[in-house]
Amino acid sequence: MSTSTRIMWFRQDLRVGDNPALRAAAMAGKVIPLFIQEDEDAGDLALGGASKVWLHHALCSLNQSLDGHLLVRAGPALPILEELIEATNAEGVYWNRCYEPWRMARDTEIKAVLKARGTHCESHNGNLLWEPWEVNKKDGTPYHVYTKFYRRGCLEAHAPRSPLPKPEELTFACEKQEASAIDELKLLPRRDWGETIGKSWEISEDGAHKRLSDFLEEGLHGYKDDRNYPRKPNVSRLSPYLHFGQISPHQVWAAVHHHDIDRDADHFLSELGWREFSYNLLYNNPDLPSTNLQKKFDAFPWREDQTALKAWKKGLTGFPVVDAGMRELWQTGYMHNRLRMVVGSFLVKNLMLDWRLGERHFWNCLFDADLANNSAGWQWIAGCGADAAPYFRIFNPILQGEKFDPDGTYTRHYVPELAHMPDKFLFRPWEAPELVLKEAGVTLGETYPKPIVDVKASRERALEAFKSLSEGTS
DNA sequence: AGGTCGTTAGA
DNA sequence: CTAACGACC
């Protein structure tokens, strides 16, 4: 092996297994593993509170995997890299690509500057099964319809590569680092929220693989149907691990292929396809996080209502299934996908508040906050995105509860003040007779809010508003 | 990846 | 009278 020094710049690939850039760096020389807290480069897209908590633990774990050698810095990436190259005589910098528009622009600049000064730069694909610029229709333009994108654009192109093993040999070109360096990034909040929020997760590369194998064992069978029931163990909960790269989609893809690809496995893989689709949309539409993909929505008459927004964020809308979802988010840094659709529809359609407000809140509160997935998801539920839910598809927050949480287990867990409500009225407590409320220990407006909107009237209001948009193209 | 309403087949 | 289905929003 060469004795030259190589910087491995970790970003959203906080793992040792299946890490193409790390492997390449390790084969080329001695390695300086580096992480940069990039909030200064990120601007408005600085990490949300929950993401910081996850990142803190992920870095501690990665540092352990690297035997304490992880260098940690904070600030604009380019000067930090230049300074480190200067100080260590590093001959190359290696990273796995990220796809946030601000990162792509910045990485291009970094590559140009470093190459100009004679430093070798290598970027790899560690995060996506298909590069976003690879998947296009025959005429070279991007897909707008998910099924075509995935079935034709992805699956018929080439199979995802197999996961790479850990580097056979990893020699460091730096000393062990002070254990307190990660603490000094001050990623953990002062209040105890940071500790309680993460307690049900094992935030490490090993934890990611345990989660995957548990899911394959307990959750994949029946996935297609049971993934919609928030109390069932049939969702993978891999999203935060995938976002931070503690597991790669290639590793997940390969592990699923060790099973029969039945309808459940096929459906689960297609959810990875949605992740690819979101990245493809973001790549082709850098304004996806802030701008309606369908221009006609620019004229949409969003309401201003701070009181309603606050009630939504706090899980005090008076709609038990909505409140359960919002409280799950606040308490655990996660929300089941079915609930994301329900609370999203409620915000955008029943409250008629701008989807970007929901996007921002999710960005702050979700462990898996991911620019591509979050913005594509909100555009989907708002109806302004690509291959989006048609505008008239408005979830009924009562029926969704009755259908997907039929015995109320999930809702009662997160809305304990309704624990003793009978199933019949759990999702519509305002319709319960006085005696039923009294026996359940519920006083509407005191122990639990009255509904902040009328379902029927707000639904019609949203349909009217959407109808008012010009029926012009896109 | 929905909901609502009207119609119809069937208890 | 209710469940199942399709049209439409």
GROMACS .gro file of C-alpha atoms (C1' of nucleotides) in nm:
model
  494
    1MET     CA    1   0.000   0.000   0.000
    2SER     CA    2   0.106   0.351  -0.073
    3THR     CA    3   0.201   0.565   0.224
    4SER     CA    4   0.030   0.872   0.091
    5THR     CA    5  -0.241   1.044   0.294
    6ARG     CA    6  -0.605   1.049   0.185
    7ILE     CA    7  -0.891   1.243   0.339
    8MET     CA    8  -1.221   1.056   0.362
    9TRP     CA    9  -1.487   1.322   0.393
   10PHE     CA   10  -1.795   1.166   0.556
   11ARG     CA   11  -2.126   1.339   0.494
   12GLN     CA   12  -2.448   1.138   0.459
   13ASP     CA   13  -2.268   0.805   0.457
   14LEU     CA   14  -2.186   0.751   0.823
   15ARG     CA   15  -2.091   0.389   0.785
   16VAL     CA   16  -1.792   0.167   0.723
   17GLY     CA   17  -1.965  -0.110   0.522
   18ASP     CA   18  -2.057  -0.056   0.158
   19ASN     CA   19  -1.883   0.278   0.153
   20PRO     CA   20  -1.725   0.322  -0.193
   21ALA     CA   21  -1.537   0.641  -0.110
   22LEU     CA   22  -1.392   0.502   0.212
   23ARG     CA   23  -1.284   0.186   0.033
   24ALA     CA   24  -1.116   0.381  -0.243
   25ALA     CA   25  -0.939   0.607   0.006
   26ALA     CA   26  -0.824   0.310   0.214
   27MET     CA   27  -0.684   0.136  -0.091
   28ALA     CA   28  -0.499   0.448  -0.200
   29GLY     CA   29  -0.324   0.527   0.125
   30LYS     CA   30  -0.350   0.614   0.490
   31VAL     CA   31  -0.679   0.771   0.580
   32ILE     CA   32  -0.786   1.081   0.766
   33PRO     CA   33  -1.158   1.038   0.834
   34LEU     CA   34  -1.325   1.377   0.850
   35PHE     CA   35  -1.672   1.505   0.929
   36ILE     CA   36  -1.770   1.869   0.883
   37GLN     CA   37  -2.076   2.018   1.049
   38GLU     CA   38  -2.191   2.209   0.742
   39ASP     CA   39  -2.466   2.436   0.873
   40GLU     CA   40  -2.278   2.747   0.759
   41ASP     CA   41  -2.279   2.619   0.402
   42ALA     CA   42  -2.638   2.501   0.432
   43GLY     CA   43  -2.795   2.839   0.508
   44ASP     CA   44  -3.173   2.806   0.541
   45LEU     CA   45  -3.136   2.432   0.520
   46ALA     CA   46  -2.933   2.399   0.837
   47LEU     CA   47  -3.011   2.082   1.030
   48GLY     CA   48  -3.332   2.064   1.228
   49GLY     CA   49  -3.335   1.983   1.598
   50ALA     CA   50  -3.415   1.615   1.564
   51SER     CA   51  -3.157   1.564   1.289
   52LYS     CA   52  -2.891   1.710   1.515
   53VAL     CA   53  -2.972   1.464   1.792
   54TRP     CA   54  -2.949   1.173   1.553
   55LEU     CA   55  -2.630   1.308   1.401
   56HIS     CA   56  -2.465   1.338   1.740
   57HIS     CA   57  -2.521   0.971   1.816
   58ALA     CA   58  -2.435   0.863   1.464
   59LEU     CA   59  -2.102   1.043   1.482
   60CYS     CA   60  -2.018   0.892   1.820
   61SER     CA   61  -2.089   0.550   1.678
   62LEU     CA   62  -1.893   0.609   1.358
   63ASN     CA   63  -1.601   0.737   1.563
   64GLN     CA   64  -1.604   0.411   1.756
   65SER     CA   65  -1.600   0.213   1.434
   66LEU     CA   66  -1.296   0.419   1.333
   67ASP     CA   67  -1.124   0.345   1.660
   68GLY     CA   68  -1.153   0.705   1.776
   69HIS     CA   69  -0.985   0.861   1.473
   70LEU     CA   70  -1.273   1.070   1.336
   71LEU     CA   71  -1.177   1.434   1.290
   72VAL     CA   72  -1.466   1.669   1.351
   73ARG     CA   73  -1.486   2.027   1.228
   74ALA     CA   74  -1.758   2.289   1.191
   75GLY     CA   75  -1.781   2.566   0.934
   76PRO     CA   76  -1.761   2.621   0.558
   77ALA     CA   77  -1.620   2.309   0.400
   78LEU     CA   78  -1.374   2.449   0.147
   79PRO     CA   79  -1.139   2.638   0.382
   80ILE     CA   80  -1.152   2.351   0.628
   81LEU     CA   81  -1.047   2.106   0.359
   82GLU     CA   82  -0.775   2.339   0.229
   83GLU     CA   83  -0.634   2.388   0.574
   84LEU     CA   84  -0.635   2.017   0.646
   85ILE     CA   85  -0.469   1.935   0.316
   86GLU     CA   86  -0.205   2.196   0.392
   87ALA     CA   87  -0.143   2.064   0.742
   88THR     CA   88  -0.127   1.696   0.650
   89ASN     CA   89   0.006   1.700   0.295
   90ALA     CA   90  -0.293   1.493   0.195
   91GLU     CA   91  -0.284   1.396  -0.170
   92GLY     CA   92  -0.650   1.323  -0.219
   93VAL     CA   93  -1.000   1.385  -0.093
   94TYR     CA   94  -1.272   1.121  -0.122
   95TRP     CA   95  -1.644   1.148  -0.069
   96ASN     CA   96  -1.977   0.993  -0.158
   97ARG     CA   97  -2.208   1.221  -0.349
   98CYS     CA   98  -2.495   1.414  -0.192
   99TYR     CA   99  -2.778   1.555  -0.397
  100GLU     CA  100  -2.907   1.864  -0.218
  101PRO     CA  101  -2.878   2.146  -0.474
  102TRP     CA  102  -2.667   2.360  -0.241
  103ARG     CA  103  -2.432   2.070  -0.178
  104MET     CA  104  -2.398   1.979  -0.544
  105ALA     CA  105  -2.307   2.337  -0.632
  106ARG     CA  106  -2.065   2.362  -0.345
  107ASP     CA  107  -1.904   2.024  -0.410
  108THR     CA  108  -1.849   2.117  -0.774
  109GLU     CA  109  -1.670   2.431  -0.662
  110ILE     CA  110  -1.462   2.243  -0.405
  111LYS     CA  111  -1.360   1.989  -0.665
  112ALA     CA  112  -1.251   2.263  -0.904
  113VAL     CA  113  -1.051   2.450  -0.642
  114LEU     CA  114  -0.880   2.142  -0.503
  115LYS     CA  115  -0.798   2.004  -0.846
  116ALA     CA  116  -0.651   2.340  -0.944
  117ARG     CA  117  -0.415   2.319  -0.653
  118GLY     CA  118  -0.316   1.967  -0.751
  119THR     CA  119  -0.515   1.766  -0.499
  120HIS     CA  120  -0.679   1.451  -0.625
  121CYS     CA  121  -1.058   1.448  -0.579
  122GLU     CA  122  -1.283   1.149  -0.609
  123SER     CA  123  -1.658   1.132  -0.563
  124HIS     CA  124  -1.851   0.806  -0.551
  125ASN     CA  125  -2.209   0.689  -0.543
  126GLY     CA  126  -2.289   0.559  -0.197
  127ASN     CA  127  -2.643   0.682  -0.155
  128LEU     CA  128  -2.858   0.605  -0.457
  129LEU     CA  129  -2.936   0.290  -0.654
  130TRP     CA  130  -2.954   0.487  -0.978
  131GLU     CA  131  -2.792   0.824  -1.033
  132PRO     CA  132  -3.055   1.090  -1.099
  133TRP     CA  133  -2.896   1.197  -1.425
  134GLU     CA  134  -2.902   0.836  -1.551
  135VAL     CA  135  -3.277   0.788  -1.536
  136ASN     CA  136  -3.463   0.967  -1.810
  137LYS     CA  137  -3.727   0.889  -2.069
  138LYS     CA  138  -3.615   0.786  -2.416
  139ASP     CA  139  -3.628   1.147  -2.532
  140GLY     CA  140  -3.386   1.243  -2.257
  141THR     CA  141  -3.636   1.431  -2.042
  142PRO     CA  142  -3.710   1.334  -1.681
  143TYR     CA  143  -4.004   1.118  -1.577
  144HIS     CA  144  -4.305   1.273  -1.409
  145VAL     CA  145  -4.496   0.955  -1.335
  146TYR     CA  146  -4.362   0.732  -1.063
  147THR     CA  147  -4.458   0.391  -1.198
  148LYS     CA  148  -4.296   0.456  -1.533
  149PHE     CA  149  -3.991   0.604  -1.364
  150TYR     CA  150  -3.942   0.300  -1.147
  151ARG     CA  151  -4.050   0.010  -1.368
  152ARG     CA  152  -3.911   0.136  -1.694
  153GLY     CA  153  -3.654   0.396  -1.600
  154CYS     CA  154  -3.491   0.214  -1.311
  155LEU     CA  155  -3.564  -0.158  -1.321
  156GLU     CA  156  -3.511  -0.195  -1.694
  157ALA     CA  157  -3.187   0.006  -1.686
  158HIS     CA  158  -2.950  -0.203  -1.477
  159ALA     CA  159  -2.959  -0.388  -1.148
  160PRO     CA  160  -2.821  -0.194  -0.850
  161ARG     CA  161  -2.460  -0.281  -0.776
  162SER     CA  162  -2.385  -0.531  -0.499
  163PRO     CA  163  -2.279  -0.390  -0.162
  164LEU     CA  164  -1.906  -0.358  -0.107
  165PRO     CA  165  -1.734  -0.517   0.190
  166LYS     CA  166  -1.569  -0.307   0.456
  167PRO     CA  167  -1.217  -0.197   0.363
  168GLU     CA  168  -0.986  -0.495   0.415
  169GLU     CA  169  -0.724  -0.271   0.558
  170LEU     CA  170  -0.774   0.071   0.710
  171THR     CA  171  -0.471   0.260   0.833
  172PHE     CA  172  -0.506   0.605   0.976
  173ALA     CA  173  -0.285   0.901   0.902
  174CYS     CA  174  -0.396   1.088   1.212
  175GLU     CA  175  -0.391   1.046   1.588
  176LYS     CA  176  -0.688   0.939   1.792
  177GLN     CA  177  -0.909   1.237   1.857
  178GLU     CA  178  -1.033   1.386   2.182
  179ALA     CA  179  -1.354   1.207   2.277
  180SER     CA  180  -1.515   1.543   2.354
  181ALA     CA  181  -1.476   1.678   1.998
  182ILE     CA  182  -1.821   1.558   1.895
  183ASP     CA  183  -1.979   1.709   2.206
  184GLU     CA  184  -1.831   2.042   2.109
  185LEU     CA  185  -2.046   2.049   1.798
  186LYS     CA  186  -2.326   2.106   2.050
  187LEU     CA  187  -2.574   1.900   1.854
  188LEU     CA  188  -2.771   1.793   2.160
  189PRO     CA  189  -3.036   2.029   2.294
  190ARG     CA  190  -3.018   2.142   2.653
  191ARG     CA  191  -3.356   2.014   2.752
  192ASP     CA  192  -3.418   1.648   2.817
  193TRP     CA  193  -3.615   1.628   2.491
  194GLY     CA  194  -3.296   1.518   2.323
  195GLU     CA  195  -3.261   1.217   2.547
  196THR     CA  196  -3.616   1.095   2.552
  197ILE     CA  197  -3.671   1.142   2.181
  198GLY     CA  198  -3.400   0.899   2.080
  199LYS     CA  199  -3.451   0.631   2.336
  200SER     CA  200  -3.629   0.377   2.120
  201TRP     CA  201  -3.358   0.377   1.852
  202GLU     CA  202  -3.017   0.221   1.837
  203ILE     CA  203  -2.842   0.496   1.645
  204SER     CA  204  -2.548   0.317   1.487
  205GLU     CA  205  -2.445   0.122   1.181
  206ASP     CA  206  -2.507  -0.201   1.373
  207GLY     CA  207  -2.843  -0.065   1.483
  208ALA     CA  208  -2.934  -0.005   1.121
  209HIS     CA  209  -2.858  -0.363   1.026
  210LYS     CA  210  -3.045  -0.499   1.326
  211ARG     CA  211  -3.344  -0.289   1.227
  212LEU     CA  212  -3.324  -0.427   0.874
  213SER     CA  213  -3.302  -0.788   0.981
  214ASP     CA  214  -3.578  -0.745   1.239
  215PHE     CA  215  -3.797  -0.593   0.971
  216LEU     CA  216  -3.723  -0.868   0.722
  217GLU     CA  217  -3.814  -1.122   0.989
  218GLU     CA  218  -4.118  -0.959   1.148
  219GLY     CA  219  -4.246  -0.703   0.903
  220LEU     CA  220  -4.189  -0.795   0.541
  221HIS     CA  221  -4.447  -1.073   0.535
  222GLY     CA  222  -4.776  -0.890   0.490
  223TYR     CA  223  -4.599  -0.561   0.418
  224LYS     CA  224  -4.816  -0.453   0.128
  225ASP     CA  225  -5.134  -0.445   0.332
  226ASP     CA  226  -5.022  -0.411   0.690
  227ARG     CA  227  -4.780  -0.123   0.633
  228ASN     CA  228  -5.084   0.101   0.660
  229TYR     CA  229  -5.162   0.011   1.020
  230PRO     CA  230  -4.952   0.221   1.255
  231ARG     CA  231  -4.968  -0.026   1.544
  232LYS     CA  232  -4.838  -0.315   1.332
  233PRO     CA  233  -4.467  -0.394   1.290
  234ASN     CA  234  -4.484  -0.384   0.912
  235VAL     CA  235  -4.291  -0.069   0.829
  236SER     CA  236  -3.915  -0.080   0.814
  237ARG     CA  237  -3.835   0.238   1.010
  238LEU     CA  238  -3.511   0.251   0.815
  239SER     CA  239  -3.560   0.609   0.695
  240PRO     CA  240  -3.329   0.785   0.945
  241TYR     CA  241  -3.059   0.525   0.891
  242LEU     CA  242  -3.088   0.568   0.516
  243HIS     CA  243  -3.082   0.945   0.544
  244PHE     CA  244  -2.761   0.948   0.743
  245GLY     CA  245  -2.618   0.663   0.543
  246GLN     CA  246  -2.576   0.426   0.834
  247ILE     CA  247  -2.711   0.173   0.589
  248SER     CA  248  -2.704   0.205   0.211
  249PRO     CA  249  -2.998   0.138  -0.019
  250HIS     CA  250  -2.773  -0.117  -0.190
  251GLN     CA  251  -2.743  -0.311   0.133
  252VAL     CA  252  -3.119  -0.302   0.182
  253TRP     CA  253  -3.183  -0.400  -0.181
  254ALA     CA  254  -2.945  -0.695  -0.157
  255ALA     CA  255  -3.084  -0.815   0.177
  256VAL     CA  256  -3.439  -0.817   0.042
  257HIS     CA  257  -3.321  -1.016  -0.260
  258HIS     CA  258  -3.209  -1.292  -0.026
  259HIS     CA  259  -3.581  -1.354   0.018
  260ASP     CA  260  -3.840  -1.447  -0.242
  261ILE     CA  261  -3.950  -1.139  -0.427
  262ASP     CA  262  -4.319  -1.188  -0.359
  263ARG     CA  263  -4.577  -0.909  -0.366
  264ASP     CA  264  -4.467  -0.787  -0.023
  265ALA     CA  265  -4.097  -0.771  -0.107
  266ASP     CA  266  -4.174  -0.614  -0.441
  267HIS     CA  267  -4.381  -0.347  -0.274
  268PHE     CA  268  -4.114  -0.276  -0.017
  269LEU     CA  269  -3.851  -0.239  -0.290
  270SER     CA  270  -4.079   0.001  -0.471
  271GLU     CA  271  -4.069   0.222  -0.161
  272LEU     CA  272  -3.695   0.246  -0.217
  273GLY     CA  273  -3.800   0.339  -0.568
  274TRP     CA  274  -3.999   0.632  -0.427
  275ARG     CA  275  -3.684   0.748  -0.254
  276GLU     CA  276  -3.502   0.736  -0.589
  277PHE     CA  277  -3.793   0.921  -0.752
  278SER     CA  278  -3.774   1.199  -0.491
  279TYR     CA  279  -3.403   1.242  -0.552
  280ASN     CA  280  -3.462   1.245  -0.924
  281LEU     CA  281  -3.729   1.514  -0.884
  282LEU     CA  282  -3.502   1.724  -0.666
  283TYR     CA  283  -3.213   1.687  -0.907
  284ASN     CA  284  -3.426   1.800  -1.198
  285ASN     CA  285  -3.611   2.065  -0.996
  286PRO     CA  286  -3.370   2.231  -0.754
  287ASP     CA  287  -3.655   2.452  -0.628
  288LEU     CA  288  -3.863   2.150  -0.526
  289PRO     CA  289  -3.838   2.242  -0.154
  290SER     CA  290  -3.990   2.585  -0.206
  291THR     CA  291  -4.178   2.598  -0.536
  292ASN     CA  292  -4.493   2.423  -0.657
  293LEU     CA  293  -4.400   2.178  -0.929
  294GLN     CA  294  -4.736   2.251  -1.091
  295LYS     CA  295  -4.728   2.622  -1.158
  296LYS     CA  296  -5.103   2.669  -1.137
  297PHE     CA  297  -5.075   2.615  -0.763
  298ASP     CA  298  -4.884   2.942  -0.734
  299ALA     CA  299  -5.224   3.112  -0.730
  300PHE     CA  300  -5.361   2.895  -0.453
  301PRO     CA  301  -5.530   3.102  -0.178
  302TRP     CA  302  -5.355   2.959   0.127
  303ARG     CA  303  -5.496   3.084   0.456
  304GLU     CA  304  -5.299   3.253   0.729
  305ASP     CA  305  -5.389   3.109   1.066
  306GLN     CA  306  -5.124   3.098   1.334
  307THR     CA  307  -5.365   2.954   1.589
  308ALA     CA  308  -5.453   2.660   1.369
  309LEU     CA  309  -5.090   2.601   1.273
  310LYS     CA  310  -4.991   2.595   1.637
  311ALA     CA  311  -5.270   2.353   1.724
  312TRP     CA  312  -5.156   2.125   1.443
  313LYS     CA  313  -4.793   2.131   1.555
  314LYS     CA  314  -4.886   2.057   1.913
  315GLY     CA  315  -5.132   1.781   1.835
  316LEU     CA  316  -5.427   1.978   1.972
  317THR     CA  317  -5.655   1.993   1.669
  318GLY     CA  318  -5.937   1.802   1.834
  319PHE     CA  319  -5.907   1.525   1.572
  320PRO     CA  320  -5.767   1.230   1.765
  321VAL     CA  321  -5.590   1.055   1.478
  322VAL     CA  322  -5.427   1.377   1.360
  323ASP     CA  323  -5.319   1.464   1.713
  324ALA     CA  324  -5.181   1.115   1.767
  325GLY     CA  325  -4.962   1.148   1.459
  326MET     CA  326  -4.834   1.492   1.553
  327ARG     CA  327  -4.755   1.379   1.904
  328GLU     CA  328  -4.577   1.069   1.780
  329LEU     CA  329  -4.360   1.305   1.576
  330TRP     CA  330  -4.286   1.531   1.870
  331GLN     CA  331  -4.224   1.252   2.116
  332THR     CA  332  -4.027   1.011   1.900
  333GLY     CA  333  -3.877   1.203   1.607
  334TYR     CA  334  -4.065   0.973   1.373
  335MET     CA  335  -4.413   0.937   1.228
  336HIS     CA  336  -4.569   0.637   1.064
  337ASN     CA  337  -4.620   0.691   0.691
  338ARG     CA  338  -4.998   0.655   0.704
  339LEU     CA  339  -5.008   0.933   0.963
  340ARG     CA  340  -4.779   1.154   0.755
  341MET     CA  341  -5.040   1.142   0.481
  342VAL     CA  342  -5.327   1.200   0.723
  343VAL     CA  343  -5.173   1.498   0.906
  344GLY     CA  344  -5.042   1.640   0.579
  345SER     CA  345  -5.381   1.625   0.413
  346PHE     CA  346  -5.533   1.781   0.723
  347LEU     CA  347  -5.291   2.075   0.724
  348VAL     CA  348  -5.306   2.147   0.353
  349LYS     CA  349  -5.671   2.071   0.284
  350ASN     CA  350  -5.880   2.096   0.600
  351LEU     CA  351  -5.681   2.386   0.747
  352MET     CA  352  -5.581   2.515   0.401
  353LEU     CA  353  -5.237   2.614   0.526
  354ASP     CA  354  -4.937   2.626   0.294
  355TRP     CA  355  -4.762   2.289   0.253
  356ARG     CA  356  -4.428   2.463   0.310
  357LEU     CA  357  -4.527   2.524   0.672
  358GLY     CA  358  -4.571   2.153   0.721
  359GLU     CA  359  -4.250   2.081   0.535
  360ARG     CA  360  -4.061   2.317   0.767
  361HIS     CA  361  -4.207   2.161   1.079
  362PHE     CA  362  -4.121   1.810   0.961
  363TRP     CA  363  -3.772   1.931   0.878
  364ASN     CA  364  -3.725   2.037   1.238
  365CYS     CA  365  -3.886   1.739   1.407
  366LEU     CA  366  -3.811   1.430   1.199
  367PHE     CA  367  -3.507   1.215   1.257
  368ASP     CA  368  -3.529   1.120   0.891
  369ALA     CA  369  -3.566   1.480   0.767
  370ASP     CA  370  -3.437   1.453   0.413
  371LEU     CA  371  -3.460   1.734   0.162
  372ALA     CA  372  -3.564   1.520  -0.134
  373ASN     CA  373  -3.810   1.296   0.048
  374ASN     CA  374  -3.960   1.570   0.261
  375SER     CA  375  -4.025   1.817  -0.017
  376ALA     CA  376  -4.144   1.553  -0.264
  377GLY     CA  377  -4.374   1.409   0.002
  378TRP     CA  378  -4.533   1.743   0.084
  379GLN     CA  379  -4.580   1.832  -0.280
  380TRP     CA  380  -4.741   1.493  -0.328
  381ILE     CA  381  -4.994   1.535  -0.049
  382ALA     CA  382  -5.066   1.896  -0.142
  383GLY     CA  383  -5.144   1.784  -0.494
  384CYS     CA  384  -4.899   2.025  -0.655
  385GLY     CA  385  -4.619   1.773  -0.713
  386ALA     CA  386  -4.527   1.520  -0.979
  387ASP     CA  387  -4.757   1.220  -0.997
  388ALA     CA  388  -4.927   1.370  -0.695
  389ALA     CA  389  -5.245   1.283  -0.515
  390PRO     CA  390  -5.518   1.453  -0.717
  391TYR     CA  391  -5.639   1.765  -0.541
  392PHE     CA  392  -5.976   1.623  -0.464
  393ARG     CA  393  -5.827   1.336  -0.269
  394ILE     CA  394  -5.889   1.467   0.078
  395PHE     CA  395  -5.842   1.229   0.367
  396ASN     CA  396  -6.126   1.218   0.614
  397PRO     CA  397  -5.955   1.235   0.954
  398ILE     CA  398  -6.232   1.036   1.117
  399LEU     CA  399  -6.254   0.755   0.865
  400GLN     CA  400  -5.877   0.724   0.840
  401GLY     CA  401  -5.863   0.663   1.213
  402GLU     CA  402  -6.147   0.412   1.208
  403LYS     CA  403  -5.999   0.230   0.913
  404PHE     CA  404  -5.630   0.216   1.001
  405ASP     CA  405  -5.639   0.219   1.380
  406PRO     CA  406  -5.956   0.014   1.425
  407ASP     CA  407  -5.901  -0.078   1.787
  408GLY     CA  408  -5.757   0.263   1.870
  409THR     CA  409  -5.432   0.126   2.012
  410TYR     CA  410  -5.213   0.380   1.837
  411THR     CA  411  -5.439   0.677   1.898
  412ARG     CA  412  -5.496   0.601   2.266
  413HIS     CA  413  -5.123   0.562   2.316
  414TYR     CA  414  -5.040   0.911   2.194
  415VAL     CA  415  -5.364   1.076   2.305
  416PRO     CA  416  -5.398   0.922   2.650
  417GLU     CA  417  -5.665   1.167   2.758
  418LEU     CA  418  -5.898   0.970   2.530
  419ALA     CA  419  -5.783   0.630   2.655
  420HIS     CA  420  -6.124   0.543   2.797
  421MET     CA  421  -6.333   0.657   2.504
  422PRO     CA  422  -6.521   0.365   2.346
  423ASP     CA  423  -6.412   0.272   1.992
  424LYS     CA  424  -6.736   0.402   1.851
  425PHE     CA  425  -6.656   0.762   1.944
  426LEU     CA  426  -6.279   0.758   1.978
  427PHE     CA  427  -6.222   0.933   1.647
  428ARG     CA  428  -6.521   1.169   1.680
  429PRO     CA  429  -6.550   1.255   2.046
  430TRP     CA  430  -6.762   1.561   1.973
  431GLU     CA  431  -7.041   1.330   1.860
  432ALA     CA  432  -7.039   1.128   2.182
  433PRO     CA  433  -7.336   1.164   2.417
  434GLU     CA  434  -7.267   1.350   2.741
  435LEU     CA  435  -7.284   1.031   2.943
  436VAL     CA  436  -7.023   0.855   2.728
  437LEU     CA  437  -6.786   1.150   2.761
  438LYS     CA  438  -6.842   1.162   3.133
  439GLU     CA  439  -6.771   0.793   3.179
  440ALA     CA  440  -6.453   0.829   2.972
  441GLY     CA  441  -6.343   1.121   3.188
  442VAL     CA  442  -6.343   1.356   2.890
  443THR     CA  443  -6.456   1.717   2.895
  444LEU     CA  444  -6.429   1.864   2.547
  445GLY     CA  445  -6.262   2.201   2.548
  446GLU     CA  446  -6.093   2.117   2.879
  447THR     CA  447  -5.930   1.774   2.889
  448TYR     CA  448  -5.925   1.746   2.509
  449PRO     CA  449  -5.986   2.017   2.246
  450LYS     CA  450  -6.302   2.062   2.049
  451PRO     CA  451  -6.235   2.014   1.675
  452ILE     CA  452  -6.076   2.327   1.528
  453VAL     CA  453  -6.257   2.288   1.196
  454ASP     CA  454  -6.571   2.127   1.063
  455VAL     CA  455  -6.469   1.831   0.844
  456LYS     CA  456  -6.742   1.868   0.588
  457ALA     CA  457  -6.725   2.245   0.556
  458SER     CA  458  -6.346   2.255   0.541
  459ARG     CA  459  -6.343   1.982   0.279
  460GLU     CA  460  -6.582   2.178   0.063
  461ARG     CA  461  -6.383   2.496   0.120
  462ALA     CA  462  -6.068   2.321  -0.007
  463LEU     CA  463  -6.245   2.178  -0.310
  464GLU     CA  464  -6.375   2.526  -0.397
  465ALA     CA  465  -6.028   2.675  -0.361
  466PHE     CA  466  -5.867   2.410  -0.579
  467LYS     CA  467  -6.141   2.449  -0.836
  468SER     CA  468  -6.066   2.821  -0.853
  469LEU     CA  469  -5.719   2.749  -0.991
  470SER     CA  470  -5.692   2.793  -1.365
  471GLU     CA  471  -5.717   2.461  -1.539
  472GLY     CA  472  -5.414   2.551  -1.752
  473THR     CA  473  -5.127   2.315  -1.812
  474SER     CA  474  -4.922   2.198  -1.516
  475DA     C1'  475  -5.181   0.635  -0.142
  476DG     C1'  476  -5.977   0.893  -0.096
  477DG     C1'  477  -6.444   1.039   0.002
  478DT     C1'  478  -6.915   1.108  -0.120
  479DC     C1'  479  -7.316   1.022  -0.333
  480DG     C1'  480  -7.635   0.774  -0.608
  481DT     C1'  481  -7.762   0.328  -0.799
  482DT     C1'  482  -7.833  -0.145  -0.772
  483DA     C1'  483  -7.808  -0.626  -0.611
  484DG     C1'  484  -7.924  -0.891  -0.251
  485DA     C1'  485  -8.052  -1.014   0.254
  486DC     C1'  486  -8.246  -0.190   0.476
  487DT     C1'  487  -7.741  -0.273   0.382
  488DA     C1'  488  -7.335  -0.385   0.115
  489DA     C1'  489  -7.111  -0.334  -0.321
  490DC     C1'  490  -7.000  -0.063  -0.704
  491DG     C1'  491  -6.917   0.323  -1.020
  492DA     C1'  492  -6.907   0.817  -1.130
  493DC     C1'  493  -6.759   1.213  -0.998
  494DC     C1'  494  -6.526   1.553  -0.724
   0.00000   0.00000   0.00000
